mmCIF file of C-alpha atoms and ligand atoms in Angstrom:
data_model
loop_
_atom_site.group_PDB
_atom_site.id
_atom_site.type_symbol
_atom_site.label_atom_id
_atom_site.label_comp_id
_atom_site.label_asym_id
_atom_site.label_seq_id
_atom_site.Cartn_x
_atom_site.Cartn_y
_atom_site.Cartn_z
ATOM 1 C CA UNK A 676 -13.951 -75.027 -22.296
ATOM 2 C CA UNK A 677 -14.485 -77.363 -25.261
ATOM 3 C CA UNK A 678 -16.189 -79.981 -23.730
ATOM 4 C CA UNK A 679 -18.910 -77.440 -22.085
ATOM 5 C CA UNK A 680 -19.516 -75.831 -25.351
ATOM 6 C CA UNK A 681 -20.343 -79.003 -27.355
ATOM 7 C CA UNK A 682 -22.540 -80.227 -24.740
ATOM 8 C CA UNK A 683 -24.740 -76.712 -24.560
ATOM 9 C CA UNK A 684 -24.484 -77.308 -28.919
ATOM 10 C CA UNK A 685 -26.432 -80.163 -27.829
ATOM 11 C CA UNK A 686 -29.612 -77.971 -27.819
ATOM 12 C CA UNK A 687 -29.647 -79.251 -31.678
ATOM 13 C CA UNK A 688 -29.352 -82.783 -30.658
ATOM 14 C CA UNK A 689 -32.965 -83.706 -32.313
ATOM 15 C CA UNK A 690 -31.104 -82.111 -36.022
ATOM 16 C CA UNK A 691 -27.806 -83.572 -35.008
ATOM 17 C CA UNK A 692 -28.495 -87.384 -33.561
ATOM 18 C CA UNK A 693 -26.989 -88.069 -30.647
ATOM 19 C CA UNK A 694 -24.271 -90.202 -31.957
ATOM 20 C CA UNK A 695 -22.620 -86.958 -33.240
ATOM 21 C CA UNK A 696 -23.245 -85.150 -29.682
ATOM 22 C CA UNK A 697 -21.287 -87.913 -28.148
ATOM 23 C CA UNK A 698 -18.503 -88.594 -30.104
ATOM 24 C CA UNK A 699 -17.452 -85.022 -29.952
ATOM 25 C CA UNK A 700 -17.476 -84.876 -26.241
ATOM 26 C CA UNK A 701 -13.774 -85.523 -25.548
ATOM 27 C CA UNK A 702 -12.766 -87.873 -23.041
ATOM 28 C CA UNK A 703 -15.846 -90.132 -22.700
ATOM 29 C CA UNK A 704 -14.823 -93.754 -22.261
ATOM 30 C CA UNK A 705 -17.109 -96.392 -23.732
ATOM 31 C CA UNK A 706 -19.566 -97.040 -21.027
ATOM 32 C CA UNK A 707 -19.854 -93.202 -20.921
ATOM 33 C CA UNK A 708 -20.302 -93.057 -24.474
ATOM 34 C CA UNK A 709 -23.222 -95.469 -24.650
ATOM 35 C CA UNK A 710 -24.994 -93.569 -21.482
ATOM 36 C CA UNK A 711 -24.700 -90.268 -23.765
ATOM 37 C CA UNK A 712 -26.491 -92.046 -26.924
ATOM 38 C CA UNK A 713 -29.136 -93.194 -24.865
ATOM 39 C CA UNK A 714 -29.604 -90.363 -22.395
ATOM 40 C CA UNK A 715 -28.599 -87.492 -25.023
ATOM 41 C CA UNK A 716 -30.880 -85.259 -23.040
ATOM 42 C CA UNK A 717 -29.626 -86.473 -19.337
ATOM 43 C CA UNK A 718 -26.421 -85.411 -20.980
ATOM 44 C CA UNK A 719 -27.650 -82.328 -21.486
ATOM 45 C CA UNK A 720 -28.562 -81.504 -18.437
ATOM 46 C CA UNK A 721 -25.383 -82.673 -16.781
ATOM 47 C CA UNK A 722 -23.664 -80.384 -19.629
ATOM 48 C CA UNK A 723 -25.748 -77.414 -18.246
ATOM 49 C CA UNK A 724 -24.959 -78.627 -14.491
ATOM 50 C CA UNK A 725 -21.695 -78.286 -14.932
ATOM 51 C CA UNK A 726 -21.486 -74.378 -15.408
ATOM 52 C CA UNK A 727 -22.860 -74.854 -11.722
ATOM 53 C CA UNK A 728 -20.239 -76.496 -10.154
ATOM 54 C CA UNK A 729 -17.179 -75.583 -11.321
ATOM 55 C CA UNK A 730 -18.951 -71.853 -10.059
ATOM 56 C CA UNK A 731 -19.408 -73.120 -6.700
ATOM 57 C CA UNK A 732 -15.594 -74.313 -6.690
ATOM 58 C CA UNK A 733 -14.259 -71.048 -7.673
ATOM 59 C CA UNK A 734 -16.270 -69.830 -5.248
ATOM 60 C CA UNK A 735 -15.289 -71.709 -2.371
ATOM 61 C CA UNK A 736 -11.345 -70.983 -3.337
ATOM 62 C CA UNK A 737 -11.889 -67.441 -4.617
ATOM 63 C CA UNK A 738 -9.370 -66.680 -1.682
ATOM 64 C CA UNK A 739 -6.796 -69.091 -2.086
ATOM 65 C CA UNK A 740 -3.632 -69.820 -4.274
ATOM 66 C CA UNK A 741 -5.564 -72.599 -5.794
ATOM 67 C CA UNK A 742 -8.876 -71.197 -7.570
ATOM 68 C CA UNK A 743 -9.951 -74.101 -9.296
ATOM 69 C CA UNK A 744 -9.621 -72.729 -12.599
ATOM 70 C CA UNK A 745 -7.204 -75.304 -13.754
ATOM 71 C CA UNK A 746 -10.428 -76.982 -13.412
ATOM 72 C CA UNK A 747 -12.258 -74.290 -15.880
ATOM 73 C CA UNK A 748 -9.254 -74.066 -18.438
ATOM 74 C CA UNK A 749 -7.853 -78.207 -18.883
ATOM 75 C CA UNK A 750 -10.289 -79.998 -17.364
ATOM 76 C CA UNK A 751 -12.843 -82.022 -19.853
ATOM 77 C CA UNK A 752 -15.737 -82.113 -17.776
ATOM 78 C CA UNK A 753 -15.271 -86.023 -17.511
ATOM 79 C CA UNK A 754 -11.713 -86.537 -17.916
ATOM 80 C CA UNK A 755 -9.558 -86.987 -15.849
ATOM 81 C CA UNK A 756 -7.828 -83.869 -13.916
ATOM 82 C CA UNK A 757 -4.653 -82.835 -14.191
ATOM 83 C CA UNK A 758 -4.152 -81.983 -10.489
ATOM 84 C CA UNK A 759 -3.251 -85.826 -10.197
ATOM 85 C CA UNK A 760 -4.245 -87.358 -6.822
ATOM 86 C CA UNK A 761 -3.937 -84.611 -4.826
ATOM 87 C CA UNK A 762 -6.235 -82.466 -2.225
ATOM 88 C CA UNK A 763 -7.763 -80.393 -4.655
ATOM 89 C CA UNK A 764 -8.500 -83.628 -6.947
ATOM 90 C CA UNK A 765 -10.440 -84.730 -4.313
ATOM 91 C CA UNK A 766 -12.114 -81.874 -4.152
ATOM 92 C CA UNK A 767 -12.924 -81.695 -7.598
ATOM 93 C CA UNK A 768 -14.266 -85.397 -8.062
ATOM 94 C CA UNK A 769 -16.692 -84.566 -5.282
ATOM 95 C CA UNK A 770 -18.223 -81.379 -6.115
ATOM 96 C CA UNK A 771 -18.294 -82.482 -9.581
ATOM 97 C CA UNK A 772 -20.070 -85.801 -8.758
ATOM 98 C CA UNK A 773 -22.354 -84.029 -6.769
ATOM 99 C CA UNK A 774 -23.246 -81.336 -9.503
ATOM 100 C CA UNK A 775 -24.255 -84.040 -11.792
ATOM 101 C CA UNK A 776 -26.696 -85.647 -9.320
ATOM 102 C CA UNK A 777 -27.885 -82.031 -8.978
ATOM 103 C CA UNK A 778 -28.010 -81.457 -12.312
ATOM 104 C CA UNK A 779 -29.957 -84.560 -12.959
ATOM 105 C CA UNK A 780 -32.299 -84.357 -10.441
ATOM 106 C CA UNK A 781 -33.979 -80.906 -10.776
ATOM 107 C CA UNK A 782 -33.924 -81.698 -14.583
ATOM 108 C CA UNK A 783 -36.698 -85.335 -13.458
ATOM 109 C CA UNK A 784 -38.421 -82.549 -11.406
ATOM 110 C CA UNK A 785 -38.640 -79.820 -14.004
ATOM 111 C CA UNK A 786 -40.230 -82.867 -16.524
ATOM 112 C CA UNK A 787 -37.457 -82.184 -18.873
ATOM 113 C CA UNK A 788 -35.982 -85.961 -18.837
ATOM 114 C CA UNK A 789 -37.700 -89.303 -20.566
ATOM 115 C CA UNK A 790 -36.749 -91.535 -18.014
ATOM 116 C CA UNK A 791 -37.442 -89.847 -14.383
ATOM 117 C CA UNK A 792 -39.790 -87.332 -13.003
ATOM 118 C CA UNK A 793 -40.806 -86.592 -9.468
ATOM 119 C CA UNK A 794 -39.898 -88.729 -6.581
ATOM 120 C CA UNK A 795 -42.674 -91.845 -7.075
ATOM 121 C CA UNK A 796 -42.180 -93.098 -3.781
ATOM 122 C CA UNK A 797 -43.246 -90.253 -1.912
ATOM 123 C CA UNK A 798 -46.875 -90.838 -1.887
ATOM 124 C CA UNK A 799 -49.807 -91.294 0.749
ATOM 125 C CA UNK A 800 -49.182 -90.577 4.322
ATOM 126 C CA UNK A 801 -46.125 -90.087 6.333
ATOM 127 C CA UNK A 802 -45.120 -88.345 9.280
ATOM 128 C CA UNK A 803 -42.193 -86.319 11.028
ATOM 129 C CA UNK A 804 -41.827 -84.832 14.522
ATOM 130 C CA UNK A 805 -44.600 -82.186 14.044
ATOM 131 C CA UNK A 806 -46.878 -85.409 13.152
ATOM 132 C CA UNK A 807 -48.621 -86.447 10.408
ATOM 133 C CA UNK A 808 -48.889 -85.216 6.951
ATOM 134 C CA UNK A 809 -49.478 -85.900 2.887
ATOM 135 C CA UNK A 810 -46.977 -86.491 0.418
ATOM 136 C CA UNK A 811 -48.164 -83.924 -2.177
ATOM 137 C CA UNK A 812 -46.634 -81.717 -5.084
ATOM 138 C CA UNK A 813 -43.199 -83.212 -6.652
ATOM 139 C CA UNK A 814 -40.525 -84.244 -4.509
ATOM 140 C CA UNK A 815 -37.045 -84.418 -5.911
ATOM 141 C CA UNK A 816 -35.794 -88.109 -7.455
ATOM 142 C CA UNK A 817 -32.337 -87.371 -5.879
ATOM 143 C CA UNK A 818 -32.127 -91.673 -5.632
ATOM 144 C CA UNK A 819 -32.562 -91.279 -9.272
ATOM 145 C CA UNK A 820 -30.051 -88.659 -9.875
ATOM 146 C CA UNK A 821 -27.325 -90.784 -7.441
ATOM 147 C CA UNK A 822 -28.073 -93.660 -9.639
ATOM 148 C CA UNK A 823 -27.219 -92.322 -13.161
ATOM 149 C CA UNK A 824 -24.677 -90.116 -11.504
ATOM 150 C CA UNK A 825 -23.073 -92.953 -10.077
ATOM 151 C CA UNK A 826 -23.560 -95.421 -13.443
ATOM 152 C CA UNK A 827 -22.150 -92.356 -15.457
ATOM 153 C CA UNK A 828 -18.819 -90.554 -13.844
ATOM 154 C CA UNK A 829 -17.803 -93.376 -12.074
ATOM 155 C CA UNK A 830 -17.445 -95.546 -15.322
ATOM 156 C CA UNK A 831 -14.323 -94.257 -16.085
ATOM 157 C CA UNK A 832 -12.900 -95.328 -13.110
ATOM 158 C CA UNK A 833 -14.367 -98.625 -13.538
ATOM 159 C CA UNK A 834 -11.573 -99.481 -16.428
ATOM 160 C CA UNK A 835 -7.952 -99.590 -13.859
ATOM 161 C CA UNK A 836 -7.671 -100.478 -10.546
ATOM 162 C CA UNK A 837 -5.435 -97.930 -9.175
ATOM 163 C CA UNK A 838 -4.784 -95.861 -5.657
ATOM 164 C CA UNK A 839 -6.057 -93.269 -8.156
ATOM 165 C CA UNK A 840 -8.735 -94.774 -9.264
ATOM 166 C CA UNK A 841 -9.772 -96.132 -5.502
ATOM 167 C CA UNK A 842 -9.238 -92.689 -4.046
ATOM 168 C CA UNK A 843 -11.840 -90.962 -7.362
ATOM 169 C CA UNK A 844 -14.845 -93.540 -6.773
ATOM 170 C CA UNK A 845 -14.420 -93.180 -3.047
ATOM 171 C CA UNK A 846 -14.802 -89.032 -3.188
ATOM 172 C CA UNK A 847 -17.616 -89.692 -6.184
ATOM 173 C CA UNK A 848 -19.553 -91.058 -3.807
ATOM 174 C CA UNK A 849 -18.717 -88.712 -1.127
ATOM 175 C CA UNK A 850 -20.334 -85.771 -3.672
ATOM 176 C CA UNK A 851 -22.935 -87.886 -4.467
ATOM 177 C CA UNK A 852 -24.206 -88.391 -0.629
ATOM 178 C CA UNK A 853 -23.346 -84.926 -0.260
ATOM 179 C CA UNK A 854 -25.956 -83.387 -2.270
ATOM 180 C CA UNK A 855 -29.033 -85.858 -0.211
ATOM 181 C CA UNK A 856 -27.828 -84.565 3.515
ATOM 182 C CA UNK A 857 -29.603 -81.544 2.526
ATOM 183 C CA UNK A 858 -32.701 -82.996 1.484
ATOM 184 C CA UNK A 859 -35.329 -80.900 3.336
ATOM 185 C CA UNK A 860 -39.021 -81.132 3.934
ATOM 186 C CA UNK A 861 -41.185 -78.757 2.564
ATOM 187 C CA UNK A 862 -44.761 -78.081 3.491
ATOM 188 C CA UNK A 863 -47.672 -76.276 3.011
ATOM 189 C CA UNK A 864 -50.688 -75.602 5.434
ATOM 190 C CA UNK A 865 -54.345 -76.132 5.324
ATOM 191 C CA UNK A 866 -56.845 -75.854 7.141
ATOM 192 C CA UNK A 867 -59.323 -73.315 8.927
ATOM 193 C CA UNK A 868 -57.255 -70.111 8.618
ATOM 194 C CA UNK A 869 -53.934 -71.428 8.385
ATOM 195 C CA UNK A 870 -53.948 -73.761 11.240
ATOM 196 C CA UNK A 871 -51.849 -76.795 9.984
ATOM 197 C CA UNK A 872 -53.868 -79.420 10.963
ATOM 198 C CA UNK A 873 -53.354 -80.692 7.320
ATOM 199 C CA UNK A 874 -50.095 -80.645 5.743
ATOM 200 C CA UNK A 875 -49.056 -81.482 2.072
ATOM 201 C CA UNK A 876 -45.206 -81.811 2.242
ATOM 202 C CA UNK A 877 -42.381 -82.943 -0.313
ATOM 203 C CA UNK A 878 -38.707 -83.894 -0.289
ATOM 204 C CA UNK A 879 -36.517 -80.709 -1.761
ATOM 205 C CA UNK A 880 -32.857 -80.406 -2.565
ATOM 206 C CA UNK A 881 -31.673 -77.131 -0.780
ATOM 207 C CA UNK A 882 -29.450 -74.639 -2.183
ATOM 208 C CA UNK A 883 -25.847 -76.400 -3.799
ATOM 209 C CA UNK A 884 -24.325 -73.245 -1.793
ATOM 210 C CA UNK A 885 -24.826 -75.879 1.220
ATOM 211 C CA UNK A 886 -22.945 -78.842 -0.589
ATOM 212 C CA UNK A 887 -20.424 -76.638 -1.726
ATOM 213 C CA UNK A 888 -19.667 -75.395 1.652
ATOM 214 C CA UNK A 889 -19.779 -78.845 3.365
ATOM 215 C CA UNK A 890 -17.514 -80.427 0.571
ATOM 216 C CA UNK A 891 -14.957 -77.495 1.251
ATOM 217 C CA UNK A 892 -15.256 -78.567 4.576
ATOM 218 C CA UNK A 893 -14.576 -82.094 3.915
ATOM 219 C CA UNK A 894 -11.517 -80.559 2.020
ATOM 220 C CA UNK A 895 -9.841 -79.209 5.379
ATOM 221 C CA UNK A 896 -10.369 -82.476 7.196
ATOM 222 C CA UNK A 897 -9.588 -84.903 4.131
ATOM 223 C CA UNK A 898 -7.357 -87.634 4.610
ATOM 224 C CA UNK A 899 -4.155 -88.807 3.034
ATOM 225 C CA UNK A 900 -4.284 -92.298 2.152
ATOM 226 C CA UNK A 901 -2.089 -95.374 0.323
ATOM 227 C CA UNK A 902 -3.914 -98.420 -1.038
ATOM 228 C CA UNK A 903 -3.245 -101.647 1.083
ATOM 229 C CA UNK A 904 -1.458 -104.300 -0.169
ATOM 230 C CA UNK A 905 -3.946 -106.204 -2.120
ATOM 231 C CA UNK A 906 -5.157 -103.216 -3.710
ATOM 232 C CA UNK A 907 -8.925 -103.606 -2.552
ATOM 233 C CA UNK A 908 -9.136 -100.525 0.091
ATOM 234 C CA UNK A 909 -7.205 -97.784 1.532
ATOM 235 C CA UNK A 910 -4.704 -97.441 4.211
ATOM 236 C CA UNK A 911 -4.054 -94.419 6.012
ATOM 237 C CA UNK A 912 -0.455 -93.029 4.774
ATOM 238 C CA UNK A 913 1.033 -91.747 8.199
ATOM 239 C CA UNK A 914 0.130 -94.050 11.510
ATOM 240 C CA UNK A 915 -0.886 -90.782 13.399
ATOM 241 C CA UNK A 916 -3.442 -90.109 11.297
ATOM 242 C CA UNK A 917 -7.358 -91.331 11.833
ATOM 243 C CA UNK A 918 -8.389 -93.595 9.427
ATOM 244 C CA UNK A 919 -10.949 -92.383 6.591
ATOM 245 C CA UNK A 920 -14.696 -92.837 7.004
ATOM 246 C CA UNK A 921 -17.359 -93.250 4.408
ATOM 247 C CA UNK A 922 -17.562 -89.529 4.293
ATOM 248 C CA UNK A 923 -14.443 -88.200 4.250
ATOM 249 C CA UNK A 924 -12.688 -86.704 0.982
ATOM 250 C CA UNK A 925 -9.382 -88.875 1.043
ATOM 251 C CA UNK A 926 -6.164 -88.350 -1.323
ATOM 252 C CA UNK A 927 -3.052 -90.086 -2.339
ATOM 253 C CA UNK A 928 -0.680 -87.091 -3.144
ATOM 254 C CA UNK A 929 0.805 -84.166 -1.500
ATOM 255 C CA UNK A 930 -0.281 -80.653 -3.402
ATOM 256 C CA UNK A 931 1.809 -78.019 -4.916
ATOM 257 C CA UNK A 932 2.250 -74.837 -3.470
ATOM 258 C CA UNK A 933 0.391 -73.344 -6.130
ATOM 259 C CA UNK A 934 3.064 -70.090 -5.623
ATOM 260 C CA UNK A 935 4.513 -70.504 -9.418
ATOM 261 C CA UNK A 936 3.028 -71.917 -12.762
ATOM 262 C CA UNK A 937 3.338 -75.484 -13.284
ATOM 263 C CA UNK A 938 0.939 -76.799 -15.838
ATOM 264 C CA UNK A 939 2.020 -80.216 -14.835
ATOM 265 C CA UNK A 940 0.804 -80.214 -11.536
ATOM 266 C CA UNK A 941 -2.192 -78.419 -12.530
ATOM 267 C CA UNK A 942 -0.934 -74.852 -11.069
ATOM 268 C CA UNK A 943 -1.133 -71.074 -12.690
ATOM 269 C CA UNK A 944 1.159 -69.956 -10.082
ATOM 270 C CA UNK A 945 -0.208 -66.199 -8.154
ATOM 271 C CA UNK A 946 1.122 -63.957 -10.338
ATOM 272 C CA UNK A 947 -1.334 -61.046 -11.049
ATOM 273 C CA UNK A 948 -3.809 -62.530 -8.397
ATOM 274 C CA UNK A 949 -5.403 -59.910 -6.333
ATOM 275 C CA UNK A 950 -4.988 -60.199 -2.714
ATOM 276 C CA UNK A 951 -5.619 -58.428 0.931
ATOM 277 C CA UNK A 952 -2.793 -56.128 2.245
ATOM 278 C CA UNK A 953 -4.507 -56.585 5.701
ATOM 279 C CA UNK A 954 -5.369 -60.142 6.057
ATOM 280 C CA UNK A 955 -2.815 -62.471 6.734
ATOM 281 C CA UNK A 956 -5.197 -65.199 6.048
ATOM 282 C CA UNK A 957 -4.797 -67.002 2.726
ATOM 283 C CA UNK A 958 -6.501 -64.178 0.722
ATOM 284 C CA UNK A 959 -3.561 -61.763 2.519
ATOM 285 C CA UNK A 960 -0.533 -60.846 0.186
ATOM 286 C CA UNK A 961 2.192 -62.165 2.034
ATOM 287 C CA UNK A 962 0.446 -66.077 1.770
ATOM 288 C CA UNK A 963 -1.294 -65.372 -1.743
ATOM 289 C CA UNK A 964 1.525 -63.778 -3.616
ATOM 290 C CA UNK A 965 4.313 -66.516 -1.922
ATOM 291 C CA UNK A 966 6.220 -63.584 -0.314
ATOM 292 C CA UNK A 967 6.972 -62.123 -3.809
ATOM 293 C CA UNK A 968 5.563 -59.008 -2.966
ATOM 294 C CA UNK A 969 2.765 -57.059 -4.872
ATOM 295 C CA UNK A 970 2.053 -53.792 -7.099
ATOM 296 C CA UNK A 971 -0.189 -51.340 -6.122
ATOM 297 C CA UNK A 972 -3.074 -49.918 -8.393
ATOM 298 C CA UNK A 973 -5.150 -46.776 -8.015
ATOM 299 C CA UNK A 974 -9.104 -47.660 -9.295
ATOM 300 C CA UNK A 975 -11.724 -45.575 -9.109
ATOM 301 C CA UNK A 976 -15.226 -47.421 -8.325
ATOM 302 C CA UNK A 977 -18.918 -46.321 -8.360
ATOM 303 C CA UNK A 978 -20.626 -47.569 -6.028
ATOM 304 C CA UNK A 979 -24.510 -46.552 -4.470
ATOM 305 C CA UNK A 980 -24.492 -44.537 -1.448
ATOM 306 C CA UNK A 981 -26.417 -42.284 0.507
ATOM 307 C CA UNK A 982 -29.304 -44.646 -0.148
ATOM 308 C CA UNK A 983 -32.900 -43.253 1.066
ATOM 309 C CA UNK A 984 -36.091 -45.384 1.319
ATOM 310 C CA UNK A 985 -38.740 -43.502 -0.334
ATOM 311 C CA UNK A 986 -42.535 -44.392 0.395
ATOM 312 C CA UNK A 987 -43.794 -46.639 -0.938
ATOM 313 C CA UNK A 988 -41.778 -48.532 -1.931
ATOM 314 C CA UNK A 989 -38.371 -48.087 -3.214
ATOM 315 C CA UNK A 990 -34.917 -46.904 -3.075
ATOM 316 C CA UNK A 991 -32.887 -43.663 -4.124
ATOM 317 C CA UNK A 992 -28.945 -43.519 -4.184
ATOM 318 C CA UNK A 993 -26.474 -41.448 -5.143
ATOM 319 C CA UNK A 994 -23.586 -42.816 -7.042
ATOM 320 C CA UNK A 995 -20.871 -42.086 -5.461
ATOM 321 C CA UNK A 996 -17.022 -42.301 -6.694
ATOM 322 C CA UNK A 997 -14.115 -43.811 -4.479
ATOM 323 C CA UNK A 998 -10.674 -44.862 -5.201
ATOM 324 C CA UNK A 999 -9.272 -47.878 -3.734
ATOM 325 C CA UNK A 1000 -5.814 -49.499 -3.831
ATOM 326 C CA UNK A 1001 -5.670 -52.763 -5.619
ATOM 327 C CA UNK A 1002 -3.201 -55.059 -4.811
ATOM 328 C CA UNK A 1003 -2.134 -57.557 -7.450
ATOM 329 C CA UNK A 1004 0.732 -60.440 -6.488
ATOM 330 C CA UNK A 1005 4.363 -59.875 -8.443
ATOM 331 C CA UNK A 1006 5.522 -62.064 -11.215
ATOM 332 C CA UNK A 1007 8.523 -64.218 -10.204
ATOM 333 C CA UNK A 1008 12.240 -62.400 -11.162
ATOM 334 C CA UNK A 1009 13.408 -65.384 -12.406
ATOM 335 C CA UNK A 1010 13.296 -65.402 -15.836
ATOM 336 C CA UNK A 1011 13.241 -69.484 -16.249
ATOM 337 C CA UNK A 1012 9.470 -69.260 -14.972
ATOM 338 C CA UNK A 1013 8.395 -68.775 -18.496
ATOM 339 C CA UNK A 1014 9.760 -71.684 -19.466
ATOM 340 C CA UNK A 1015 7.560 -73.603 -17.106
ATOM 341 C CA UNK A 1016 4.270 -72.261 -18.835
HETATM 342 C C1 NAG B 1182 -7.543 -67.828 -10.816
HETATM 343 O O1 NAG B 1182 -6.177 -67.558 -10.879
HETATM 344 C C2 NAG B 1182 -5.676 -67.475 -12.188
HETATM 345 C C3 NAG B 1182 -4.158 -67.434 -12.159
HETATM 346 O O2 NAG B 1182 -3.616 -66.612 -11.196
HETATM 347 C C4 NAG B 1182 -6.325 -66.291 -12.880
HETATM 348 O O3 NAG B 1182 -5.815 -66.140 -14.188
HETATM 349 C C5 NAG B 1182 -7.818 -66.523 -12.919
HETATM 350 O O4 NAG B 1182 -8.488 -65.431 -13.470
HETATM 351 C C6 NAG B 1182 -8.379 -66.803 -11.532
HETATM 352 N N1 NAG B 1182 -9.739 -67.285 -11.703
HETATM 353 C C7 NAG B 1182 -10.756 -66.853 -10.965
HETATM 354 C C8 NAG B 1182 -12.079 -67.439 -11.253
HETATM 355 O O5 NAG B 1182 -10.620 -66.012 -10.112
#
């Protein structure tokens, strides 16, 4: 991905100036543009981030017709995506939103940003159910990271005023607010032999495994929406559906089926995907491969076995060989799918 590559090139950035860094990212509109020459190493980190996320969305589709690599292939990491308005736009905006306040974030902690470090709010006393304690060590500036986060991807949306653009800002924000529900405490005990009657405690971002997995929630419950008529909010598209809250991942367009290639609608079709003869879930072949059927492959695999704890302290396998059937979705038979690639 182009855009990744230039920002990691931005390692040089102190031979380079960051007016070349940012006018070779592709995509950036104006405001975005500006950000980069005076943040060139927030953009940086965000660059770095982004490896992050768009891991975490394979990830949490690894088992699904859509995989998010459209994502990983087209996708400029700030432009807009081709899978239009759709479910896994939504999807997309969020986690990607939420990587950059990540990103951001641990960078202020880590010292590696000019304009934010720790949290500088979290000082003196405070207390939670277990009582009192001290604000000690570094807690992380997630109201920082939301902020430039917020300034910086949602600028591009800033420029129409479209369902589009409505439905992007609105699952922005939903990343964004994703990745401070799992702000957690953190302390440490003092006191006579471990006793906790003092405690030193900061604010800590947990894993992004636990955004991830909430966002993909938020993608089976999102919402299908239409703007209203004077174009200032949403209304919900079918009258038996609930209406959106704050924290809901909403969309404007129905998806593809994902089954064939359709660069258009931001699809590589199943073909050559591997998937489960036994599951009839959405990793099973019958759902992944669109009932095209799929080939069979003999593999041998080593894997460890016959593993023996030895004291003190490790542990001793064998390698052992298996074979195991692979099963890879068919290509469609009609020939006019190439032309759709
Ligand atoms: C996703 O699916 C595409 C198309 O079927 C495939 O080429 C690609 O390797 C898959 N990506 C991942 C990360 O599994």
């Amino acid at each position: 991905m182009t855009t990744r590559l230039k920002i990691d090139r931005g390692r040089y950035i102190g031979a380079l100036g960051a007016g070349v860094i940012c006018d070779n990212i592709p995509g950036l509109v104006n405001k975005q543009r500006q950000l980069c020459q005076r943040h060139p190493d927030v953009m940086q980190s965000i660059g770095r981030g982004s490896r992050e996320w768009i891991q975490e969305c394979q990830h949490q589709f690894s088992h699904h017709r859509w995989n998010c690599s459209t994502v990983d292939r087209d996708h400029t990491v700030f432009g807009r995506v081709v899978l239009r308005s759709s479910r896994e736009a939504a999807f997309v905006y969020a986690i990607s939103s939420a990587g950059v306040v990540y990103a951001i974030t641990r960078a202020c902690s880590q010292g590696e940003l000019k304009i934010c470090s720790c949290d500088p709010h979290k000082r003196g006393r405070a207390s939670d159910e277990r009582g009192d304690f001290d604000w000690g060590g570094c807690s992380d500036n997630v109201n920082y990271g939301i902020k430039f986060a917020k300034a910086f991807v949602d600028a591009r949306e800033r420029a129409v005023r479209d369902a589009r653009a409505l439905m992007n800002l609105h699952n922005n924000r939903c990343g964004r607010m994703a990745v401070k529900r799992f702000m957690k405490l953190e302390c440490k005990c003092h006191g006579v032999s471990g006793s906790c009657v003092l405690r030193t405690c900061w604010l800590a971002m947990a894993d992004f495994r636990k955004t991830g997995d909430y966002l993909r929630r938020k993608y089976n419950s999102a919402v299908e929406v239409t703007m209203n008529q004077d174009g200032t909010g949403f209304a919900v598209a079918d009258r038996g559906l609930r209406r959106p809250t704050k924290n809901d991942l909403v969309y404007v367009e129905d998806s593809p089926d994902y089954c064939l290639r359709d660069k258009a609608a931001g699809s590589l079709g199943t073909s050559g995907r591997v998937c489960s003869k036994s599951s009839s879930g959405t990793e099973g072949c019958e759902v992944m491969c669109c009932g095209r059927g799929y080939d069979t492959t003999r593999v041998r695999r080593v894997t460890k076995c016959e593993c023996k704890f030895k004291w003190c302290c490790a542990v001793e396998c064998r390698d052992c060989e298996e074979t195991v059937d692979v099963h890879t979705c068919k290509a469609p038979r009609h020939a006019n799918w190439l032309d759709q690639t």
